[in-house]
C-alpha angles and dihedrals in degrees: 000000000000124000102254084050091061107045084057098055094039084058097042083061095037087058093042089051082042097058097050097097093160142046127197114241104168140008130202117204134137092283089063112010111101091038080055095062147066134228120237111199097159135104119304105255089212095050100243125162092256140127111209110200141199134261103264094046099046084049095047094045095045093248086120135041159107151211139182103319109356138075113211116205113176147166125227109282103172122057134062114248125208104243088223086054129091096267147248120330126258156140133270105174111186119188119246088221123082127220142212118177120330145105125302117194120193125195117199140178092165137024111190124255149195150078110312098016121126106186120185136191108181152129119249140174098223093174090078114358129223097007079066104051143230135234120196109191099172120015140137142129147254110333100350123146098197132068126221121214110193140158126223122196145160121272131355106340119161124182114199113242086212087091133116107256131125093225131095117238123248104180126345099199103091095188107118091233087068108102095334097310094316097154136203100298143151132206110233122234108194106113121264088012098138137016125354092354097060096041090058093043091060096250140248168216123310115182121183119200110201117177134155081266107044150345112228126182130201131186121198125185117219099266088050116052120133114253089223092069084058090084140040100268105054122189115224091198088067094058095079121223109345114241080233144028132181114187139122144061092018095037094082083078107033091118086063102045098041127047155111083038122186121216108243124183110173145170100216114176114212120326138144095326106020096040088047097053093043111136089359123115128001100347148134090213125118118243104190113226117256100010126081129268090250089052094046089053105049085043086057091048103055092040107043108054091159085061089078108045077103086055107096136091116235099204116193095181143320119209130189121206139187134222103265091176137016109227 
């Protein structure tokens, strides 16, 4: 071989190393994914009018389970609940790996839906919240269409709004005083991104970057999803502008605000912000005269069972991946 032939060869490998920025690490399907996950049976942090149950209940009453190809992850649909009672029963599942930077890719067919319902798909350090950090990457209320992506972190921690996504903010200022731990967060804008109207459009993909520098969130439709993330070394340069982006100022520290991070997906019912934003606003749901937003939620909860058939996650898979090369 002669040497410009090799130089050549040598720099065609070195590019293809070179674009590997990620490497898979775990993979969550139904053959795992309910060995992968903890759990969680105690009280709902956010006070919501929710029972969260263990595995072999949620398996033996159909609010778990999987076939070929599809997680279920429901909620009861079927019972009336007394409203001075703990609540309807659901799910919390919590990994039993923890997490610091990477990339996070979801793979949805269903969010749930409905009046009263608060899902949540997010990273968390449970071992000492908030000096540890969340990361919501989908997450809304009742009958929203929009999800709202948002940080929440410890101490003075400001994101600059000058930056490329396709969202619209919502707050900047990611310490958890702010607004009764409101966040940094934007409201994303691509079509069927969030509720009925990504349940009928068959879904979708939500990735979620998260580095020392930045976090960064993506949603794809269906008919939209990257190639690169096809295959086990996905390229985040190929994904276009983030729905949403969280850098600067506060970035700089990012590595010490948000770490050892748990993978939540949760059906909460009610609670401090859906409960609270119950009938208000553009809404179907029903506030109930005379009585609070809190009190006509949990009201709707305990009596409507067939309001929350809607309310499950299909899960196709969810990967995490680490950094194989700094670009």
């Amino acid at each position: 071989m002669g040497f410009l032939a090799l130089c050549a060869l040598v720099l065609s490998l070195s590019s293809a190393i070179y674009a590997q920025q990620y490497e898979l690490t775990q993979t969550y399907t139904t053959q795992n994914f309910f060995e992968e996950f903890s759990f969680f049976t105690g009280q709902d942090p956010t006070n919501g009018f929710v029972q969260y149950v263990p595995f072999d209940t949620a398996a033996a009453t159909g609010l778990i389970g999987n076939n070929s190809d599809l997680i279920y992850v429901g909620v009861d649909h079927t019972n009336v609940y007394p409203s001075s009672g703990p609540g309807r029963p659901s799910v919390r599942l919590e990994s039993k790996l923890t997490f610091t930077e990477g990339l996070f890719v979801l793979d949805l067919t269903h969010i749930p839906t409905g009046c009263g319902t608060w899902p949540a798909f997010w990273t968390v350090g449970l071992a000492d919240w908030p000096i540890d950090g969340e990361i919501d990457v989908i997450e809304n209320i009742n009958d929203a269409a929009e999800n709202n992506a948002a940080l929440h972190a410890a101490g003075e921690c400001e994101v600059s709004a000058a930056v490329g996504q396709t969202a619209t903010w919502e707050s900047t200022d990611c310490n958890i005083v702010h607004d009764g731990n409101q966040g940094c967060g934007s409201k994303l804008t691509e079509p069927n991104n969030y509720g009925k109207g990504f349940n009928a459009n068959g879904g979708g993909v939500y990735a979620m970057e998260w580095t020392s520098s930045a976090v960064k969130i993506w949603f794809f439709p269906r008919t939209g999803i990257p190639d690169s993330l096809s295959n086990t070394h996905p390229n985040t340069s190929t994904f276009g502008i983030p729905s949403a982006t969280f850098s600067g100022p506060c970035s700089d520290s990012f590595g010490d605000k948000f770490f050892n991070h748990t993978v939540v997906l949760d059906t909460d019912f009610c609670g401090r912000w859906a409960g609270g934003r119950f009938g208000q606003g553009d809404t179907q749901c029903p506030l109930i005269e005379g009585t609070s937003s809190e009190d006509s939620c949990v009201n709707f909860v305990a009596n409507n069972p067939q309001a929350f058939k809607e309310a499950y996650w299909g899960i196709r898979s969810l990967r995490a991946f680490t950094r194989s090369v700094e670009y």
